[in-house]
Amino acid sequence: MEKLTKRSWAEPFKIKVVEPLRISTREYRESALREAGYNTFLLRSRDVYIDLLTDSGTNAMSDNQWAGMMMGDEAYAGSENFYNLEAQVRKYYGYKYLVPTHQGRGAEHLISRILIKPGDFVPGNMYFTTTRLHQELAGGTFVDVIIDEAHEPESTHPFKGNIDLDKLSDVIKRVGAEHIAYVTVAATVNMAGGQPISMQNLRDVRALAEKHGIKVVLDATRAIENAWFIKQREPEFAEKSIPEILHEMCSYSDAATMSGKKDLLVNIGGFLALNDPDIFEEARNLVVVYEGLHTYGGLAGRDMEAMARGIDEAVQLDHIRARVGQVEYVGERLLSIGIPIVVPIGGHAVFLDARRFLPHLNQLEFPAQALAAELYLEGGVRSMERGIVSAGRNTKTGEHNFPKLELVRLTFPRRVYTQAHCDVVTEAVEAVYERRDAIRGLKMVYEPKYLRFFQTRFERL
Ligand code: P61
């Protein structure tokens, strides 16, 4: 491997097709924001200049992936592209069986329905919105067993995604192993700031779960980014390749849910991957009810081909170094001008710490939501609230959940924006920071029942 230099994250590609961006006036954005109820999910994409809402399905595909789209075998049953994808998942992730789904939550739905009995508990390393909702809809209760450091934006722990083994043991003792449906292990942990889990922790969790006969389900959505951090931070893996690390990570789980819209560089697609033939049998039965036939799971043949080809590209060291390097570049710049962000800088996004950014707002004035709105107003930059609005309500009491982390996520789609765009984003954040004392909070005026953050509407206080 060539020596790393400061500029080593430069993009390992050149640009062949471009998509024009629109720059609007502040006045225009003020009215667009009001119409969107101060919720960045409700903005029209045409009104956004730099879109850092998500890295989900917003990635730029390669020429090889687009060529693969022309090789779509759109047969109802037995598409060639399914077999290509199955072979790739076996090769890189190592699971025996594959059930394609339209995206990640399709896989979460299937595994939750299969493994959770009403009254069961599902421990995991911090909640994810869709994952927890599917667990709840199946009658389960999510229990957070991530290490305490994950809830501390300023803690520099290198593996803030780790599971606290004492917390996990305590849950097992308290409810009994027979009432634990499985342990969900996310790699990386999105809501904690894109933070990785260590290989050692994966091994320890596996050993503890095995001792009690409990299954482990990996959320592999950004596992390739996690593998990069393991290579950087766990000395045993410094000389191992990303595919080797990924394979070992997956070997400590029984199944994986996957949103291909992230690591795998596609606009749509996901899968459930499994080792257990009985669970596979159940999943194949259910997928035809909710997604589509077991050889397409809600996807076109061309989508499966793009995902199959995406895996080869996603594990390339040059790619992953540039991807994480870009996020780090923005994070470092923000740190250098004193902006409060979550550290260490995560894999897919820089997370602004709204509690420290807007200390004059209390949590019920929705500081992260207000900050995301201001950032759009300032520079046409779209980000996402990851605080009390995203955390939703307690299913039993109906009260808001009050998460410790109150964050705004600046999420970088893969291979989409340039370093100049990154600089524009940094300048916009700085301009908002300079006028932070004048920023007011929000009040909720409409709240939907499920995954409220997508559609909640607000007004300025
Ligand atoms: C995102 F605001 N993530 O980060 P699906 N697991 C993990 C994910 O990150 C994930 C899914 C499962 C999105 C899209 C999104 O609260 C939100 O393919 C670690 O989106 O169904 C998705 O995969 C689900 C945004 C999802 C959200 C839920 O932007």
Coordinates of C-alpha atoms and ligand atoms in Angstrom, one line a residue:
M1 CA 0.0 0.0 0.0
E2 CA 1.3 3.4 -0.9
K3 CA 2.2 5.7 2.0
L4 CA -0.7 7.8 3.4
T5 CA -0.2 11.6 3.0
K6 CA -2.3 14.5 4.1
R7 CA -4.0 14.6 0.7
S8 CA -4.4 10.9 0.4
W9 CA -8.1 11.0 0.5
A10 CA -8.3 12.7 -2.9
E11 CA -11.1 11.1 -4.9
P12 CA -10.0 7.9 -6.7
F13 CA -12.3 8.8 -9.7
K14 CA -12.9 11.6 -12.2
I15 CA -16.3 13.0 -13.1
K16 CA -18.0 12.0 -16.3
V17 CA -21.7 13.1 -15.8
V18 CA -22.8 16.2 -13.9
E19 CA -26.1 17.3 -12.4
P20 CA -26.6 21.0 -12.2
L21 CA -27.3 22.6 -8.7
R22 CA -29.5 25.6 -8.0
I23 CA -28.5 28.4 -5.7
S24 CA -31.5 30.3 -4.3
T25 CA -31.8 33.5 -2.4
R26 CA -32.1 33.7 1.4
E27 CA -35.6 35.2 1.0
Y28 CA -36.7 32.3 -1.2
R29 CA -35.3 29.8 1.3
E30 CA -37.1 31.5 4.2
S31 CA -40.4 30.9 2.4
A32 CA -39.5 27.3 1.4
L33 CA -38.6 26.6 5.0
R34 CA -41.8 27.9 6.3
E35 CA -43.8 25.9 3.8
A36 CA -41.8 22.8 4.8
G37 CA -42.8 23.3 8.5
Y38 CA -39.2 23.8 9.4
N39 CA -38.5 20.1 8.7
T40 CA -35.7 19.5 6.2
F41 CA -37.4 16.2 5.1
L42 CA -40.3 18.3 3.8
L43 CA -38.2 20.5 1.6
R44 CA -38.3 19.9 -2.2
S45 CA -34.9 18.7 -3.4
R46 CA -34.9 21.4 -6.1
D47 CA -34.8 24.0 -3.4
V48 CA -31.6 22.6 -1.8
Y49 CA -28.1 23.6 -2.9
I50 CA -25.9 21.1 -1.1
D51 CA -27.9 18.1 0.1
L52 CA -26.4 16.5 3.2
L53 CA -29.7 15.0 4.5
T54 CA -28.5 11.5 4.0
D55 CA -26.0 9.1 2.4
S56 CA -28.9 6.7 1.8
G57 CA -29.6 6.1 -1.9
T58 CA -27.9 9.4 -2.8
N59 CA -24.6 7.9 -3.9
A60 CA -23.1 8.3 -7.4
M61 CA -22.9 5.0 -9.2
S62 CA -19.8 4.1 -11.3
D63 CA -19.7 3.6 -15.1
N64 CA -19.4 -0.1 -14.3
Q65 CA -22.6 -0.1 -12.2
W66 CA -24.5 1.9 -14.9
A67 CA -23.3 -0.7 -17.4
G68 CA -24.6 -3.4 -15.1
M69 CA -28.0 -1.7 -15.1
M70 CA -28.2 -2.5 -18.9
M71 CA -27.6 -6.1 -18.0
G72 CA -30.8 -6.3 -15.9
D73 CA -32.5 -9.6 -16.3
E74 CA -36.1 -8.6 -15.5
A75 CA -37.5 -12.1 -15.4
Y76 CA -40.1 -12.5 -12.7
A77 CA -38.4 -15.6 -11.3
G78 CA -34.7 -16.7 -11.2
S79 CA -33.2 -13.5 -12.5
E80 CA -29.5 -13.8 -13.3
N81 CA -28.8 -10.7 -11.3
F82 CA -30.1 -12.4 -8.1
Y83 CA -27.5 -15.1 -8.5
N84 CA -24.7 -12.5 -9.1
L85 CA -25.8 -10.7 -5.9
E86 CA -26.0 -14.0 -4.0
A87 CA -22.5 -14.9 -5.0
Q88 CA -21.1 -11.5 -4.0
V89 CA -22.8 -11.5 -0.6
R90 CA -21.4 -15.0 0.0
K91 CA -17.9 -13.9 -1.1
Y92 CA -17.6 -10.7 0.9
Y93 CA -20.0 -11.0 3.8
G94 CA -19.8 -14.8 4.1
Y95 CA -23.5 -15.7 4.8
K96 CA -24.9 -18.8 3.2
Y97 CA -28.4 -17.6 2.3
L98 CA -29.7 -14.4 0.7
V99 CA -33.2 -12.8 0.7
P100 CA -33.3 -9.6 -1.3
T101 CA -35.5 -6.8 0.0
H102 CA -36.4 -3.4 -1.4
Q103 CA -34.2 -1.6 1.2
G104 CA -32.9 -2.1 4.8
R105 CA -36.2 -1.8 6.6
G106 CA -37.7 -4.6 4.5
A107 CA -35.1 -6.9 5.9
E108 CA -35.7 -5.5 9.4
H109 CA -39.4 -6.2 9.1
L110 CA -38.7 -9.9 8.1
I111 CA -36.2 -10.7 10.8
S112 CA -38.3 -9.0 13.5
R113 CA -41.4 -10.9 12.5
I114 CA -39.5 -14.2 12.5
L115 CA -37.5 -14.0 15.7
I116 CA -39.5 -11.7 18.1
K117 CA -42.4 -13.0 20.2
P118 CA -44.6 -10.5 21.9
G119 CA -43.0 -9.6 25.3
D120 CA -39.5 -10.3 24.1
F121 CA -36.5 -8.0 24.6
V122 CA -34.0 -7.0 22.0
P123 CA -30.7 -5.5 23.3
G124 CA -28.6 -3.5 20.9
N125 CA -25.9 -0.8 20.6
M126 CA -28.2 2.3 20.5
Y127 CA -31.5 2.4 18.8
F128 CA -32.0 3.1 15.1
T129 CA -35.4 4.5 14.2
T130 CA -36.6 1.9 11.7
T131 CA -34.9 -1.0 13.4
R132 CA -36.5 -0.2 16.8
L133 CA -39.9 0.4 15.2
H134 CA -40.0 -3.0 13.5
Q135 CA -38.9 -4.6 16.8
E136 CA -41.8 -2.8 18.6
L137 CA -44.4 -3.6 15.9
A138 CA -43.4 -7.3 16.4
G139 CA -44.2 -7.0 20.1
G140 CA -40.6 -6.5 21.3
T141 CA -38.9 -4.0 23.5
F142 CA -35.5 -2.5 22.5
V143 CA -32.9 -2.2 25.3
D144 CA -29.9 0.1 24.8
V145 CA -26.7 -1.7 25.9
I146 CA -24.1 0.5 24.2
I147 CA -21.2 1.8 26.3
D148 CA -21.9 5.1 28.2
E149 CA -19.3 6.9 26.2
A150 CA -21.5 6.7 23.1
H151 CA -23.9 9.1 24.7
E152 CA -21.1 11.6 25.4
P153 CA -20.3 13.8 22.3
E154 CA -16.9 14.8 23.7
S155 CA -15.7 11.3 24.7
T156 CA -12.8 10.3 22.3
H157 CA -13.2 6.6 22.9
P158 CA -12.0 5.0 19.6
F159 CA -14.9 2.4 19.5
K160 CA -18.0 4.3 20.8
G161 CA -20.1 1.7 19.1
N162 CA -19.1 -1.0 21.5
I163 CA -21.6 -3.0 23.6
D164 CA -21.2 -2.8 27.3
L165 CA -20.9 -6.5 28.3
D166 CA -22.0 -5.8 31.8
K167 CA -25.2 -4.1 30.6
L168 CA -25.9 -7.0 28.3
S169 CA -25.3 -9.6 31.0
D170 CA -27.6 -7.6 33.3
V171 CA -30.4 -7.7 30.8
I172 CA -30.0 -11.4 30.3
K173 CA -30.1 -11.9 34.0
R174 CA -33.1 -9.6 34.5
V175 CA -35.4 -11.0 31.8
G176 CA -33.9 -14.4 31.2
A177 CA -32.2 -15.6 28.0
E178 CA -35.4 -17.2 26.7
H179 CA -37.1 -13.7 26.5
I180 CA -34.3 -12.3 24.5
A181 CA -35.1 -12.5 20.8
Y182 CA -31.6 -11.7 19.7
V183 CA -28.9 -9.1 20.1
T184 CA -28.8 -6.5 17.4
V185 CA -25.3 -5.2 16.7
A186 CA -25.0 -2.2 14.4
A187 CA -21.7 -1.5 12.6
T188 CA -21.2 1.5 12.5
V189 CA -23.6 3.1 15.0
N190 CA -25.5 5.7 13.1
M191 CA -27.2 7.6 15.9
A192 CA -24.0 7.7 18.0
G193 CA -22.3 9.6 15.2
G194 CA -21.3 6.9 12.8
Q195 CA -19.1 5.3 15.5
P196 CA -17.5 1.9 15.0
I197 CA -17.6 -1.3 17.1
S198 CA -14.3 -3.1 17.6
M199 CA -13.6 -6.6 16.5
Q200 CA -12.7 -7.6 20.1
N201 CA -16.1 -6.4 21.2
L202 CA -17.8 -8.3 18.4
R203 CA -16.0 -11.4 19.6
D204 CA -16.9 -10.8 23.2
V205 CA -20.6 -10.2 22.4
R206 CA -20.7 -13.4 20.3
A207 CA -19.1 -15.4 23.1
L208 CA -21.6 -14.1 25.7
A209 CA -24.6 -14.6 23.5
E210 CA -23.5 -18.1 22.6
K211 CA -23.1 -19.0 26.2
H212 CA -26.8 -18.2 26.7
G213 CA -28.0 -19.6 23.3
I214 CA -28.9 -16.1 22.0
K215 CA -28.6 -15.2 18.4
V216 CA -26.7 -12.1 17.1
V217 CA -28.1 -10.1 14.2
L218 CA -25.7 -7.6 12.5
D219 CA -26.9 -4.4 11.0
A220 CA -24.3 -4.4 8.2
T221 CA -25.5 -1.2 6.5
R222 CA -22.2 0.6 7.0
A223 CA -20.0 -2.4 8.1
I224 CA -17.4 -1.7 5.4
E225 CA -16.9 1.7 7.0
N226 CA -16.6 0.0 10.3
A227 CA -14.0 -2.4 8.8
W228 CA -11.9 0.7 7.8
F229 CA -12.0 2.0 11.4
I230 CA -11.0 -1.5 12.8
K231 CA -8.0 -1.4 10.3
Q232 CA -7.0 2.0 11.6
R233 CA -7.5 1.6 15.3
E234 CA -7.1 -2.1 16.2
P235 CA -3.4 -3.0 15.8
E236 CA -4.1 -6.7 15.1
F237 CA -5.9 -5.6 11.9
A238 CA -3.5 -3.0 10.5
E239 CA -2.2 -5.3 7.8
K240 CA -5.5 -7.1 7.0
S241 CA -7.5 -6.2 4.0
I242 CA -11.0 -4.7 4.2
P243 CA -12.6 -7.9 2.8
E244 CA -10.8 -10.0 5.4
I245 CA -11.9 -7.7 8.2
L246 CA -15.5 -7.6 6.9
H247 CA -15.6 -11.4 6.7
E248 CA -14.5 -11.8 10.2
M249 CA -17.0 -9.2 11.5
C250 CA -19.9 -11.0 9.9
S251 CA -18.6 -14.4 11.2
Y252 CA -19.7 -13.4 14.7
S253 CA -23.4 -13.1 13.7
D254 CA -26.1 -15.4 12.6
A255 CA -27.8 -13.0 10.2
A256 CA -27.4 -9.5 8.8
T257 CA -29.9 -6.9 7.7
M258 CA -28.5 -4.6 5.0
S259 CA -29.5 -1.3 3.5
G260 CA -27.5 -1.4 0.2
K261 CA -28.3 2.3 -0.2
K262 CA -25.2 3.2 1.9
D263 CA -22.0 1.2 1.7
L264 CA -23.0 -0.5 -1.5
L265 CA -23.2 2.6 -3.6
V266 CA -26.7 2.2 -5.0
N267 CA -29.9 4.2 -5.1
I268 CA -32.2 1.4 -3.9
G269 CA -31.8 -2.1 -2.5
G270 CA -31.2 -4.2 0.6
F271 CA -31.1 -7.7 1.8
L272 CA -31.4 -10.1 4.7
A273 CA -28.5 -12.5 4.8
L274 CA -28.6 -15.7 6.9
N275 CA -26.7 -18.8 8.0
D276 CA -29.6 -20.8 9.6
P277 CA -31.6 -22.8 7.1
D278 CA -34.8 -22.7 9.2
I279 CA -34.8 -19.0 9.5
F280 CA -34.0 -18.7 5.8
E281 CA -37.0 -20.9 5.1
E282 CA -39.3 -18.6 7.2
A283 CA -37.8 -15.5 5.5
R284 CA -38.4 -17.0 2.0
N285 CA -42.0 -17.6 3.0
L286 CA -42.5 -14.1 4.3
V287 CA -40.7 -12.2 1.6
V288 CA -43.2 -13.2 -1.0
V289 CA -46.0 -11.7 1.2
Y290 CA -44.4 -8.3 1.8
E291 CA -41.6 -7.6 -0.7
G292 CA -41.8 -9.8 -3.8
L293 CA -40.6 -13.2 -5.1
H294 CA -37.6 -14.6 -3.2
T295 CA -35.3 -13.9 -6.2
Y296 CA -36.1 -10.2 -6.4
G297 CA -37.6 -9.0 -3.1
G298 CA -39.0 -5.8 -4.4
L299 CA -36.1 -4.9 -6.6
A300 CA -35.7 -4.8 -10.4
G301 CA -33.0 -7.1 -11.8
R302 CA -30.9 -4.1 -12.7
D303 CA -31.0 -2.8 -9.1
M304 CA -29.6 -6.2 -7.9
E305 CA -26.9 -6.0 -10.5
A306 CA -25.9 -2.5 -9.5
M307 CA -25.7 -3.6 -5.9
A308 CA -23.7 -6.8 -6.8
R309 CA -21.1 -4.6 -8.6
G310 CA -21.2 -2.0 -5.9
I311 CA -19.8 -4.5 -3.4
D312 CA -16.6 -4.9 -5.3
E313 CA -16.1 -1.1 -5.4
A314 CA -17.1 -0.5 -1.8
V315 CA -14.3 -2.6 -0.3
Q316 CA -11.5 -0.9 -2.3
L317 CA -9.1 0.7 0.0
D318 CA -8.8 3.8 -2.2
H319 CA -12.6 4.3 -2.1
I320 CA -13.1 3.8 1.6
R321 CA -10.1 6.0 2.4
A322 CA -11.5 8.9 0.3
R323 CA -15.0 8.4 1.6
V324 CA -14.1 8.6 5.3
G325 CA -11.4 11.1 4.5
Q326 CA -13.9 13.6 3.1
V327 CA -16.0 13.4 6.2
E328 CA -12.9 13.8 8.4
Y329 CA -11.8 16.8 6.3
V330 CA -15.1 18.7 7.1
G331 CA -15.0 17.6 10.7
E332 CA -11.4 18.7 11.2
R333 CA -12.2 22.1 9.6
L334 CA -15.2 22.6 11.9
L335 CA -13.1 21.7 15.0
S336 CA -10.4 24.1 14.0
I337 CA -12.8 27.0 14.1
G338 CA -14.3 25.9 17.4
I339 CA -17.6 24.4 16.3
P340 CA -18.9 21.8 18.7
I341 CA -19.2 18.4 17.0
V342 CA -19.2 14.8 18.0
V343 CA -15.8 13.3 18.3
P344 CA -14.2 11.1 17.1
I345 CA -15.4 12.1 13.6
G346 CA -17.6 9.3 12.3
G347 CA -17.7 7.4 9.0
H348 CA -20.6 8.8 7.1
A349 CA -21.3 12.2 8.7
V350 CA -20.2 15.0 10.9
F351 CA -22.6 15.6 13.7
L352 CA -23.1 19.1 15.2
D353 CA -23.7 19.1 18.9
A354 CA -26.8 21.2 19.2
R355 CA -26.7 21.3 23.0
R356 CA -23.4 23.1 22.9
F357 CA -24.2 25.0 19.8
L358 CA -27.5 26.5 21.1
P359 CA -27.2 26.2 24.9
H360 CA -29.9 28.8 25.4
L361 CA -32.6 26.4 24.0
N362 CA -34.1 23.6 26.1
Q363 CA -34.7 20.2 24.6
L364 CA -38.5 20.9 24.1
E365 CA -37.6 23.8 21.9
F366 CA -36.1 21.3 19.5
P367 CA -32.6 22.7 19.3
A368 CA -31.3 20.3 16.7
Q369 CA -34.4 20.8 14.5
A370 CA -34.0 24.6 14.8
L371 CA -30.3 24.3 13.9
A372 CA -30.9 22.2 10.8
A373 CA -33.5 24.8 9.7
E374 CA -31.0 27.7 10.2
L375 CA -28.3 25.9 8.3
Y376 CA -30.7 25.5 5.3
L377 CA -31.6 29.2 5.6
E378 CA -28.0 30.3 5.7
G379 CA -26.5 28.3 2.8
G380 CA -29.1 26.1 1.2
V381 CA -27.4 23.2 3.0
R382 CA -29.8 20.4 4.0
S383 CA -29.0 18.4 7.1
M384 CA -31.0 16.2 9.4
E385 CA -32.2 16.4 13.1
R386 CA -31.0 13.5 15.2
G387 CA -32.3 14.4 18.7
I388 CA -35.6 14.4 20.5
V389 CA -37.7 14.5 17.4
S390 CA -36.0 11.5 15.9
A391 CA -36.2 9.7 19.3
G392 CA -40.0 9.7 19.2
R393 CA -42.2 8.7 22.1
N394 CA -42.2 5.9 24.7
T395 CA -44.7 3.3 23.4
K396 CA -46.1 2.7 26.8
T397 CA -46.3 6.2 28.4
G398 CA -46.7 8.2 25.2
E399 CA -44.1 10.7 26.6
H400 CA -41.3 12.0 24.5
N401 CA -38.1 10.0 24.7
F402 CA -35.4 12.4 25.9
P403 CA -32.1 11.3 24.3
K404 CA -28.9 12.6 25.7
L405 CA -27.6 13.3 22.2
E406 CA -29.2 16.3 20.5
L407 CA -27.4 16.4 17.1
V408 CA -27.6 17.7 13.5
R409 CA -26.2 15.3 11.0
L410 CA -24.2 16.6 8.0
T411 CA -24.2 13.4 6.0
F412 CA -22.0 12.9 3.0
P413 CA -23.3 10.9 0.0
R414 CA -20.5 8.8 -1.5
R415 CA -18.7 10.2 -4.6
V416 CA -21.1 13.1 -5.0
Y417 CA -19.6 16.4 -3.6
T418 CA -16.2 18.0 -4.1
Q419 CA -13.8 19.6 -1.6
A420 CA -15.1 23.0 -2.6
H421 CA -18.6 22.0 -1.6
C422 CA -17.2 20.9 1.7
D423 CA -15.7 24.3 2.2
V424 CA -19.0 26.0 1.4
V425 CA -20.7 23.8 4.0
T426 CA -18.1 24.7 6.6
E427 CA -18.5 28.4 5.9
A428 CA -22.3 28.1 6.2
V429 CA -22.0 26.4 9.6
E430 CA -19.5 29.1 10.8
A431 CA -22.0 31.8 9.7
V432 CA -24.8 30.2 11.7
Y433 CA -22.4 29.8 14.7
E434 CA -21.6 33.5 14.6
R435 CA -25.3 34.4 15.0
R436 CA -26.2 31.5 17.3
D437 CA -27.4 33.6 20.2
A438 CA -30.3 35.0 18.1
I439 CA -31.6 31.6 17.0
R440 CA -35.0 30.8 18.4
G441 CA -36.5 27.4 19.1
L442 CA -39.5 25.7 17.5
K443 CA -42.9 24.3 18.5
M444 CA -44.5 21.2 17.1
V445 CA -47.7 21.8 15.3
Y446 CA -48.3 18.4 13.6
E447 CA -47.0 15.0 14.6
P448 CA -47.6 11.7 12.7
K449 CA -47.8 8.4 14.5
Y450 CA -44.8 6.5 13.1
L451 CA -41.2 7.7 12.5
R452 CA -42.5 11.2 13.3
F453 CA -39.3 13.0 12.3
F454 CA -40.0 12.4 8.6
Q455 CA -43.2 14.4 8.6
T456 CA -43.6 16.5 11.8
R457 CA -44.3 20.2 11.2
F458 CA -43.1 23.1 13.3
E459 CA -43.5 26.8 13.7
R460 CA -40.9 29.3 15.1
L461 CA -41.4 30.2 18.7
Ligands
P61_1 C1 -30.1 7.3 7.0 F1 -33.8 9.7 9.1 N1 -30.6 5.0 7.2 O1 -29.1 7.1 7.8 P1 -33.4 1.8 4.7 N2 -30.0 0.6 9.5 C2 -29.2 1.7 9.5 C3 -29.6 2.8 8.7 O2 -28.8 3.9 8.7 C4 -30.7 2.7 7.9 C5 -31.5 1.5 8.0 C6 -31.1 0.5 8.8 C7 -30.9 6.2 6.7 C8 -32.3 6.4 5.9 C9 -33.2 6.8 7.0 O3 -34.6 7.8 10.8 C10 -34.3 7.5 9.5 O4 -32.8 1.3 3.5 C11 -28.0 1.7 10.4 O5 -33.5 3.3 4.8 O6 -34.8 1.1 4.9 C12 -31.2 3.8 7.1 O7 -32.5 1.3 5.9 C13 -32.8 1.4 7.2 C14 -33.2 8.1 7.4 C15 -33.9 5.9 7.7 C16 -33.8 8.4 8.7 C17 -34.5 6.2 9.0 O8 -30.3 8.4 6.4

